[in-house]
Tab-separated table of C-alpha atoms in Angstrom:
chain	number	residue	atom	x	y	z
A	193	MET	CA	61.873	-42.900	36.322
A	194	LYS	CA	58.998	-43.530	33.740
A	195	ILE	CA	55.630	-42.844	35.549
A	196	GLY	CA	52.288	-43.823	33.945
A	197	ILE	CA	49.638	-41.601	34.797
A	198	LEU	CA	46.482	-42.980	34.901
A	199	THR	CA	42.929	-40.634	35.471
A	200	TYR	CA	39.966	-39.220	33.783
A	201	HIS	CA	42.576	-37.900	31.153
A	202	TRP	CA	40.078	-38.162	28.155
A	203	VAL	CA	36.863	-36.680	29.357
A	204	TYR	CA	35.475	-33.447	28.003
A	205	ASN	CA	35.995	-31.378	31.269
A	206	PHE	CA	37.909	-28.525	31.784
A	207	GLY	CA	38.879	-29.388	35.327
A	208	ALA	CA	39.884	-33.004	34.593
A	209	ASN	CA	42.333	-31.971	31.620
A	210	LEU	CA	43.805	-29.163	34.127
A	211	GLN	CA	44.911	-31.845	36.820
A	212	VAL	CA	46.148	-34.083	34.377
A	213	LEU	CA	48.392	-31.236	32.607
A	214	SER	CA	49.304	-30.308	36.281
A	215	THR	CA	50.557	-33.697	37.207
A	216	ILE	CA	52.527	-34.029	34.018
A	217	GLY	CA	54.019	-30.526	34.626
A	218	TYR	CA	55.104	-31.872	37.980
A	219	PHE	CA	56.853	-35.028	37.053
A	220	ARG	CA	58.622	-33.374	34.354
A	221	LYS	CA	59.982	-30.465	36.201
A	222	HIS	CA	61.147	-33.124	38.745
A	223	GLY	CA	63.195	-34.908	36.213
A	224	TYR	CA	60.715	-38.039	35.755
A	225	ASP	CA	59.393	-39.174	32.588
A	226	PRO	CA	55.654	-39.307	32.571
A	227	VAL	CA	53.157	-40.819	30.131
A	228	VAL	CA	49.538	-41.112	30.183
A	229	ILE	CA	47.945	-44.378	30.328
A	230	ASN	CA	45.159	-44.303	27.575
A	231	TRP	CA	42.818	-46.247	29.130
A	232	VAL	CA	39.068	-45.087	27.773
A	233	PRO	CA	36.328	-46.970	28.799
A	234	ALA	CA	34.299	-47.057	25.687
A	235	ASP	CA	30.847	-47.110	27.393
A	236	THR	CA	31.364	-44.255	29.829
A	237	LYS	CA	32.992	-42.237	26.302
A	238	ALA	CA	29.917	-43.294	24.289
A	239	HIS	CA	27.611	-41.061	27.028
A	240	TYR	CA	30.138	-38.190	26.810
A	241	ASP	CA	29.989	-38.121	23.059
A	242	ARG	CA	26.027	-38.030	23.487
A	243	VAL	CA	25.997	-34.925	25.535
A	244	THR	CA	29.061	-32.995	24.096
A	245	SER	CA	28.957	-31.136	20.828
A	246	LEU	CA	31.134	-32.348	18.352
A	247	GLU	CA	32.687	-28.944	18.324
A	248	MET	CA	33.719	-29.106	21.827
A	249	ILE	CA	34.774	-33.066	21.575
A	250	ASN	CA	37.418	-31.782	18.823
A	251	LYS	CA	38.529	-28.774	21.056
A	252	PHE	CA	39.152	-31.458	24.022
A	253	GLN	CA	40.564	-33.865	21.876
A	254	GLU	CA	42.877	-31.304	20.264
A	255	PHE	CA	43.907	-30.070	23.440
A	256	GLN	CA	44.686	-33.804	24.818
A	257	LYS	CA	46.756	-34.626	21.660
A	258	GLU	CA	49.141	-31.497	21.906
A	259	ASN	CA	49.495	-31.228	25.762
A	260	TYR	CA	49.668	-35.278	26.881
A	261	PRO	CA	52.013	-38.139	26.150
A	262	LEU	CA	49.814	-40.825	25.436
A	263	THR	CA	50.455	-44.320	25.467
A	264	SER	CA	48.199	-46.770	22.626
A	265	LEU	CA	44.624	-47.186	23.787
A	266	CYS	CA	43.481	-49.397	25.997
A	267	ASN	CA	40.260	-51.153	26.720
A	268	ASN	CA	40.668	-52.930	29.684
A	269	ALA	CA	42.908	-53.917	33.029
A	270	LYS	CA	44.815	-56.496	30.699
A	271	ASP	CA	45.317	-53.960	28.289
A	272	VAL	CA	46.582	-51.425	30.796
A	273	ALA	CA	49.032	-54.028	32.027
A	274	GLU	CA	50.352	-54.717	28.700
A	275	VAL	CA	51.122	-51.009	28.090
A	276	ILE	CA	52.959	-51.014	31.376
A	277	LYS	CA	55.237	-54.270	30.053
A	278	HIS	CA	55.623	-52.532	26.341
A	279	GLU	CA	56.167	-48.863	27.613
A	280	LYS	CA	58.855	-50.191	30.572
A	281	ILE	CA	56.543	-48.117	32.981
A	282	GLU	CA	58.138	-48.131	36.416
A	283	MET	CA	55.400	-46.769	38.537
A	284	VAL	CA	51.699	-45.902	38.150
A	285	PHE	CA	50.368	-42.811	39.645
A	286	ILE	CA	46.666	-43.281	39.506
A	287	GLY	CA	44.824	-39.859	40.398
A	288	ALA	CA	43.318	-37.330	40.814
A	289	ASP	CA	39.605	-37.295	40.203
A	290	THR	CA	36.453	-39.250	41.135
A	291	LEU	CA	38.260	-42.596	40.492
A	292	PHE	CA	36.670	-44.445	43.340
A	293	MET	CA	33.193	-43.595	42.318
A	294	LEU	CA	31.097	-46.817	42.484
A	295	ARG	CA	27.387	-47.115	41.143
A	296	LYS	CA	24.723	-49.798	41.188
A	297	PRO	CA	21.893	-50.407	38.657
A	298	HIS	CA	18.784	-48.348	39.639
A	299	PHE	CA	15.271	-48.169	38.540
A	300	SER	CA	13.761	-44.664	37.733
A	301	LEU	CA	9.887	-44.088	38.149
A	302	ARG	CA	9.910	-41.100	36.115
A	303	THR	CA	11.377	-42.707	32.885
A	304	PHE	CA	10.249	-46.302	33.950
A	305	LYS	CA	13.787	-47.660	32.995
A	306	THR	CA	16.421	-49.463	34.638
A	307	TYR	CA	19.865	-47.427	34.463
A	308	TYR	CA	23.079	-49.705	34.434
A	309	PRO	CA	26.370	-48.331	35.785
A	310	LYS	CA	29.445	-47.654	33.289
A	311	SER	CA	32.462	-49.857	33.397
A	312	ASP	CA	34.273	-47.182	35.216
A	313	THR	CA	32.052	-47.122	38.089
A	314	ILE	CA	31.928	-51.042	38.482
A	315	PHE	CA	34.490	-52.382	40.886
A	316	PRO	CA	36.821	-53.729	40.304
A	317	ASN	CA	38.201	-51.564	37.427
A	318	PRO	CA	41.983	-50.165	36.659
A	319	PHE	CA	41.334	-47.164	38.910
A	320	TRP	CA	41.333	-49.889	41.789
A	321	GLY	CA	44.509	-51.293	40.428
A	322	GLU	CA	43.047	-54.071	38.888
A	323	PHE	CA	45.889	-54.386	36.390
A	324	LEU	CA	47.877	-55.525	39.174
A	325	ASN	CA	46.281	-59.055	38.762
A	326	TYR	CA	48.372	-59.202	35.525
A	327	VAL	CA	51.576	-57.172	36.152
A	328	ASP	CA	53.837	-56.372	38.998
A	329	VAL	CA	54.565	-52.605	39.542
A	330	PRO	CA	54.353	-49.932	42.455
A	331	VAL	CA	51.250	-48.003	42.496
A	332	VAL	CA	50.681	-44.770	44.216
A	333	GLY	CA	46.807	-43.174	44.522
A	334	TYR	CA	47.029	-39.428	45.165
A	335	SER	CA	43.608	-37.315	45.960
A	336	ILE	CA	41.457	-39.684	44.771
A	337	ALA	CA	37.899	-38.923	45.425
A	338	THR	CA	34.591	-41.017	45.389
A	339	LEU	CA	31.694	-38.345	45.244
A	340	SER	CA	28.594	-39.987	46.741
A	341	THR	CA	29.202	-43.641	47.175
A	342	ASN	CA	28.206	-45.024	50.242
A	343	PRO	CA	30.416	-47.905	51.387
A	344	LEU	CA	27.078	-49.505	53.159
A	345	ASP	CA	25.780	-50.018	49.548
A	346	PHE	CA	28.583	-52.040	48.684
A	347	SER	CA	28.941	-54.428	51.542
A	348	ASN	CA	29.013	-57.470	48.933
A	349	ILE	CA	32.577	-56.396	47.681
A	350	LYS	CA	34.094	-55.088	51.307
A	351	GLU	CA	36.417	-57.906	51.224
A	352	GLU	CA	37.930	-57.757	47.926
A	353	ALA	CA	37.841	-54.029	47.931
A	354	SER	CA	39.901	-54.055	51.109
A	355	ARG	CA	42.513	-56.457	49.338
A	356	TYR	CA	42.925	-54.355	46.457
A	357	LEU	CA	43.463	-50.986	48.536
A	358	LYS	CA	46.039	-52.783	50.677
A	359	ARG	CA	47.883	-53.426	47.357
A	360	PHE	CA	48.633	-49.404	47.012
A	361	ASN	CA	52.083	-48.308	47.938
A	362	LYS	CA	50.583	-45.024	49.194
A	363	LEU	CA	47.245	-43.979	48.778
A	364	THR	CA	45.750	-40.287	49.615
A	365	VAL	CA	42.415	-38.974	49.056
A	366	ARG	CA	41.095	-35.573	48.324
A	367	ASP	CA	38.088	-35.229	50.817
A	368	ALA	CA	36.704	-36.939	54.133
A	369	HIS	CA	33.904	-38.479	52.182
A	370	THR	CA	36.526	-40.881	50.462
A	371	GLN	CA	38.535	-41.384	53.477
A	372	HIS	CA	35.562	-42.707	55.212
A	373	LEU	CA	35.295	-45.249	52.272
A	374	VAL	CA	38.634	-46.361	52.196
A	375	SER	CA	38.517	-46.854	56.078
A	376	SER	CA	35.059	-48.486	56.070
A	377	PHE	CA	36.424	-51.087	53.516
A	378	THR	CA	39.411	-51.792	55.653
A	379	ASP	CA	37.938	-51.781	58.722
A	380	GLY	CA	40.087	-48.774	59.819
A	381	LEU	CA	43.315	-50.659	58.654
A	382	LEU	CA	43.859	-47.877	56.089
A	383	ILE	CA	43.022	-44.242	56.937
A	384	PRO	CA	44.366	-42.221	53.965
A	385	GLU	CA	45.617	-38.600	54.366
A	386	ILE	CA	43.493	-35.855	52.844
A	387	THR	CA	45.756	-34.230	50.241
A	388	PRO	CA	45.135	-31.189	47.610
A	389	ASP	CA	44.015	-31.389	43.950
A	390	PRO	CA	46.794	-31.148	41.508
A	391	VAL	CA	45.402	-27.885	40.214
A	392	PHE	CA	46.307	-26.573	43.504
A	393	GLY	CA	50.210	-26.599	42.127
A	394	PHE	CA	49.190	-25.189	38.603
A	395	ASN	CA	50.921	-22.086	38.313
A	396	ASP	CA	54.307	-23.997	39.292
A	397	ASN	CA	53.616	-27.006	37.280
A	398	VAL	CA	52.807	-25.392	33.858
A	399	ASP	CA	54.124	-22.420	32.367
A	400	ILE	CA	51.442	-20.007	30.954
A	401	SER	CA	53.671	-16.902	30.672
A	402	VAL	CA	53.551	-16.672	27.078
A	403	LEU	CA	50.138	-17.849	26.498
A	404	GLU	CA	48.240	-15.781	29.385
A	405	PRO	CA	48.584	-12.331	27.404
A	406	GLU	CA	47.692	-14.208	24.258
A	407	ILE	CA	44.365	-15.391	25.474
A	408	LYS	CA	43.602	-12.055	27.537
A	409	GLN	CA	44.042	-10.225	24.003
A	410	LYS	CA	42.287	-13.172	22.096
A	411	PHE	CA	38.853	-12.529	24.272
A	412	ASN	CA	39.475	-8.986	24.693
A	413	LEU	CA	38.924	-8.887	28.524
A	414	PRO	CA	38.406	-5.744	30.359
A	415	ASP	CA	40.254	-4.520	33.318
A	416	SER	CA	37.393	-5.668	35.714
A	417	TYR	CA	35.016	-8.484	35.023
A	418	TYR	CA	33.437	-11.295	37.107
A	419	LEU	CA	32.035	-14.851	36.330
A	420	LEU	CA	28.812	-16.738	36.853
A	421	CYS	CA	28.508	-20.354	36.029
A	422	MET	CA	25.553	-22.517	36.893
A	423	PRO	CA	23.675	-24.777	34.975
A	424	GLU	CA	20.018	-23.632	35.856
A	425	PRO	CA	18.985	-22.247	32.475
A	426	HIS	CA	15.229	-22.824	32.868
A	427	ASN	CA	14.851	-21.577	36.513
A	428	LYS	CA	13.200	-17.898	36.059
A	429	LYS	CA	14.127	-16.694	39.517
A	430	LEU	CA	17.738	-17.499	38.748
A	431	GLN	CA	17.384	-15.889	35.443
A	432	LYS	CA	16.416	-12.619	37.255
A	433	TRP	CA	18.650	-12.736	39.617
A	434	ALA	CA	21.856	-13.163	37.278
A	435	LYS	CA	20.533	-10.138	34.884
A	436	HIS	CA	20.221	-8.204	38.260
A	437	LEU	CA	23.711	-9.114	39.335
A	438	SER	CA	24.716	-8.170	35.846
A	439	ASP	CA	23.325	-4.646	36.004
A	440	ILE	CA	24.683	-3.921	39.740
A	441	MET	CA	28.236	-4.949	38.162
A	442	ALA	CA	27.920	-2.639	35.000
A	443	LYS	CA	26.892	0.381	37.062
A	444	SER	CA	30.349	-0.214	38.932
A	445	GLY	CA	32.002	-0.368	35.784
A	446	SER	CA	32.352	-4.396	35.865
A	447	VAL	CA	31.262	-6.637	33.346
A	448	LEU	CA	29.422	-10.000	34.312
A	449	TYR	CA	30.367	-12.835	31.901
A	450	GLU	CA	29.004	-16.287	32.098
A	451	LEU	CA	31.861	-18.853	32.229
A	452	PRO	CA	31.221	-21.611	29.484
A	453	ARG	CA	30.508	-25.292	30.741
A	454	GLN	CA	31.978	-27.846	28.554
A	455	ASN	CA	29.155	-27.989	26.262
A	456	GLY	CA	29.469	-24.279	25.646
A	457	ASN	CA	25.828	-23.453	25.893
A	458	LYS	CA	24.597	-19.970	26.673
A	459	CYS	CA	22.321	-20.221	29.904
A	460	PHE	CA	21.754	-16.911	31.140
A	461	ASP	CA	21.004	-13.713	29.287
A	462	ILE	CA	24.263	-11.857	30.469
A	463	ALA	CA	27.483	-11.075	28.653
A	464	GLN	CA	29.169	-13.635	26.849
A	465	LEU	CA	32.850	-14.251	25.906
A	466	ASN	CA	33.561	-13.757	22.360
A	467	HIS	CA	34.281	-17.491	21.655
A	468	GLN	CA	32.183	-19.720	23.731
A	469	ARG	CA	34.323	-22.671	22.662
A	470	LEU	CA	37.042	-22.595	25.183
A	471	SER	CA	40.312	-24.833	25.524
A	472	PRO	CA	41.120	-25.930	29.083
A	473	LEU	CA	44.239	-23.315	29.377
A	474	GLU	CA	41.901	-20.578	27.870
A	475	TRP	CA	39.462	-21.402	30.657
A	476	TYR	CA	41.945	-21.444	33.332
A	477	VAL	CA	43.470	-18.119	32.454
A	478	ILE	CA	40.085	-16.382	32.159
A	479	ILE	CA	39.116	-17.354	35.903
A	480	LYS	CA	42.698	-16.406	36.997
A	481	ASN	CA	42.376	-12.822	35.997
A	482	SER	CA	38.670	-12.310	37.185
A	483	LYS	CA	37.494	-10.155	40.009
A	484	GLY	CA	35.671	-13.215	41.200
A	485	TYR	CA	33.549	-16.140	40.682
A	486	ILE	CA	30.126	-16.900	41.397
A	487	GLY	CA	29.123	-20.895	40.852
A	488	GLY	CA	29.095	-24.258	42.303
A	489	LEU	CA	31.672	-25.937	39.918
A	490	MET	CA	34.747	-27.162	42.033
A	491	HIS	CA	37.482	-26.585	39.808
A	492	PRO	CA	36.697	-22.747	39.419
A	493	LEU	CA	36.701	-22.758	43.081
A	494	VAL	CA	40.130	-24.438	43.024
A	495	ILE	CA	41.432	-22.039	40.490
A	496	CYS	CA	40.186	-18.974	42.489
A	497	ILE	CA	41.872	-20.098	45.767
A	498	HIS	CA	45.230	-21.150	44.106
A	499	ASN	CA	45.221	-17.580	42.444
A	500	LYS	CA	43.453	-15.662	45.352
A	501	VAL	CA	40.298	-14.610	43.622
A	502	PRO	CA	37.390	-13.771	45.545
A	503	PHE	CA	34.362	-16.420	44.901
A	504	TYR	CA	30.944	-17.224	46.359
A	505	CYS	CA	29.966	-20.600	46.000
A	506	ILE	CA	25.995	-21.244	44.689
A	507	ASP	CA	26.278	-24.905	45.196
A	508	TYR	CA	23.933	-27.182	43.238
A	509	TYR	CA	25.627	-30.558	44.314
A	510	GLY	CA	25.215	-32.941	47.288
A	511	ASN	CA	23.006	-35.968	47.610
A	512	TYR	CA	19.473	-35.660	49.513
A	513	LYS	CA	19.392	-37.048	52.694
A	514	THR	CA	17.645	-40.515	53.489
A	515	VAL	CA	14.974	-42.289	55.582
A	516	PHE	CA	14.889	-45.917	55.421
A	517	ASN	CA	17.070	-45.688	52.004
A	518	ILE	CA	14.404	-43.432	50.498
A	519	PRO	CA	15.781	-39.530	49.537
A	520	ILE	CA	14.062	-36.829	51.137
A	521	ARG	CA	14.169	-33.895	48.674
A	522	GLY	CA	15.137	-30.671	50.036
A	523	THR	CA	17.232	-32.094	52.807
A	524	VAL	CA	21.005	-31.870	51.527
A	525	ASP	CA	24.133	-33.897	52.766
A	526	LYS	CA	26.424	-30.992	52.147
A	527	GLU	CA	29.174	-33.494	52.899
A	528	THR	CA	28.588	-35.333	49.681
A	529	SER	CA	29.368	-32.059	47.456
A	530	LYS	CA	32.865	-31.625	46.414
A	531	SER	CA	32.337	-28.097	46.367
A	532	PHE	CA	31.000	-27.843	49.974
A	533	GLN	CA	34.238	-29.865	51.127
A	534	ILE	CA	36.900	-27.122	49.326
A	535	VAL	CA	34.861	-24.220	50.770
A	536	LYS	CA	34.720	-26.039	54.106
A	537	GLU	CA	38.481	-26.728	54.177
A	538	CYS	CA	39.269	-22.955	53.308
A	539	LYS	CA	37.031	-21.955	56.302
A	540	LEU	CA	35.171	-19.519	53.530
A	541	LEU	CA	31.610	-21.084	54.428
A	542	LYS	CA	30.088	-17.488	54.892
A	543	TYR	CA	30.732	-17.569	50.736
A	544	TYR	CA	28.713	-20.612	50.450
A	545	HIS	CA	25.023	-21.480	49.723
A	546	ASN	CA	23.296	-24.430	48.594
A	547	ILE	CA	20.291	-24.112	46.686
A	548	ARG	CA	19.133	-27.766	46.696
A	549	GLU	CA	17.803	-27.299	50.363
A	550	HIS	CA	14.047	-26.506	50.856
A	551	PHE	CA	13.294	-22.890	51.693
A	552	ALA	CA	16.907	-21.952	50.374
A	553	THR	CA	16.736	-18.222	49.398
A	554	ILE	CA	20.132	-17.306	47.661
A	555	PRO	CA	21.408	-13.759	49.166
A	556	SER	CA	20.458	-10.664	46.794
A	557	PRO	CA	22.396	-9.615	43.850
A	558	ASP	CA	23.496	-6.577	45.855
A	559	GLU	CA	24.650	-8.893	48.801
A	560	VAL	CA	26.676	-11.296	47.037
A	561	PHE	CA	28.330	-8.394	44.977
A	562	SER	CA	28.916	-6.522	48.180
A	563	MET	CA	30.734	-9.591	49.701
A	564	LEU	CA	32.877	-9.845	46.809
A	565	ASN	CA	34.124	-6.437	46.987
A	566	ASP	CA	34.805	-6.790	50.816
A	567	TYR	CA	36.313	-10.197	50.718
A	568	ASP	CA	37.914	-11.800	53.708
A	569	TYR	CA	41.721	-11.898	51.827
A	570	SER	CA	43.245	-12.627	54.899
A	571	THR	CA	41.593	-16.089	55.148
A	572	LEU	CA	42.141	-16.645	51.211
A	573	ASN	CA	45.401	-15.631	50.942
A	574	LYS	CA	46.411	-17.733	53.770
A	575	ASP	CA	44.550	-20.997	52.298
A	576	SER	CA	45.860	-20.369	49.002
A	577	GLU	CA	49.540	-20.756	50.338
A	578	PHE	CA	48.776	-23.660	52.650
A	579	LYS	CA	46.987	-25.610	49.805
A	580	ARG	CA	50.049	-25.064	47.294
A	581	ASN	CA	52.556	-25.645	49.953
A	582	TYR	CA	50.791	-28.991	51.161
A	583	TYR	CA	50.152	-30.277	47.715
A	584	PHE	CA	54.020	-29.992	46.840
A	585	LYS	CA	54.871	-31.493	50.632
A	586	THR	CA	52.744	-34.490	50.020
A	587	ILE	CA	53.301	-35.505	46.495
A	588	GLY	CA	57.025	-34.803	47.374
A	589	GLU	CA	57.152	-37.139	50.228
A	590	ILE	CA	55.771	-39.944	47.855
A	591	PHE	CA	58.766	-39.732	45.836
A	592	ASN	CA	61.651	-38.675	48.329
């Protein structure tokens, strides 16, 4: 069977690229012929191009060219339908990522400008199966997320969205927030199962046995190192906190490296990796072989859980709670944070802290280092195996 994968395959984002590669690997290992449907919304790509260095753009595009079986370029749902016909695709697999994210125009008092949503966040679009208006093909949605979309803000599209959702032959979501969105749009007729991110099956789906020692040697990784990643370079308190943590780790014989984000910029005055510009596979191996991760990005948390690596989540995501639709700064609705959802599901909230809340005080560097060294491995190991097994059970059921 030829399967077309539709997701954020092209974005300059480590986690997004890894989940695509894991999905491709799963299909190949199970005898299917996967192709990645090359829908690239031009306005969204233009935004990514503006905020990403040319060096990193080239790095990601090189990785995608080497690892993805790509179709011809699609600009819209009609193009996607034509590719499905031309490639003789027998089923479309939509997922995983924040594919059901919806946005409305909003006016900013700070910049005195109106910001308009990109085409991938306007309903309908190919992620919602818009191409089914032009071609008849089975469609599966797997571990789709919506991030912070509130269904009440989109009551005007409820009926049409419900019709689109009911066209999916099978639909699962990545978190409770997206489950609520789908249930709200369909008046409870669809309550999709919550399933794991494809990166929870990465070690089984992608063979990195040859690459792993090469990557470790390339970066000259020591036996004991930790990783820190938080986009708060101008927070002086956080700068001091990171330096203090680095000093504590150095005294114990470990190195604290800054884990680069996709822009490759340095944020903290701590040890840096020899090559700041990483490929997604290099990023994965560096996290997998670390002694622990401190930060808020979701996919490093997934990689840690999958590989039984301790973590401490310092979260900077989540919408502010609202009163009469007015955001109240410092009162975070943690359920809208994908990092919180992951940690909560793993029952490891004692290793979680959200710094967007008022009066939030990060545990001292000594406390965090102590927690990483005295980790609850019984819970971590149990959840690692559960997530892996549940991923293979749920994705396997779709094709069985």
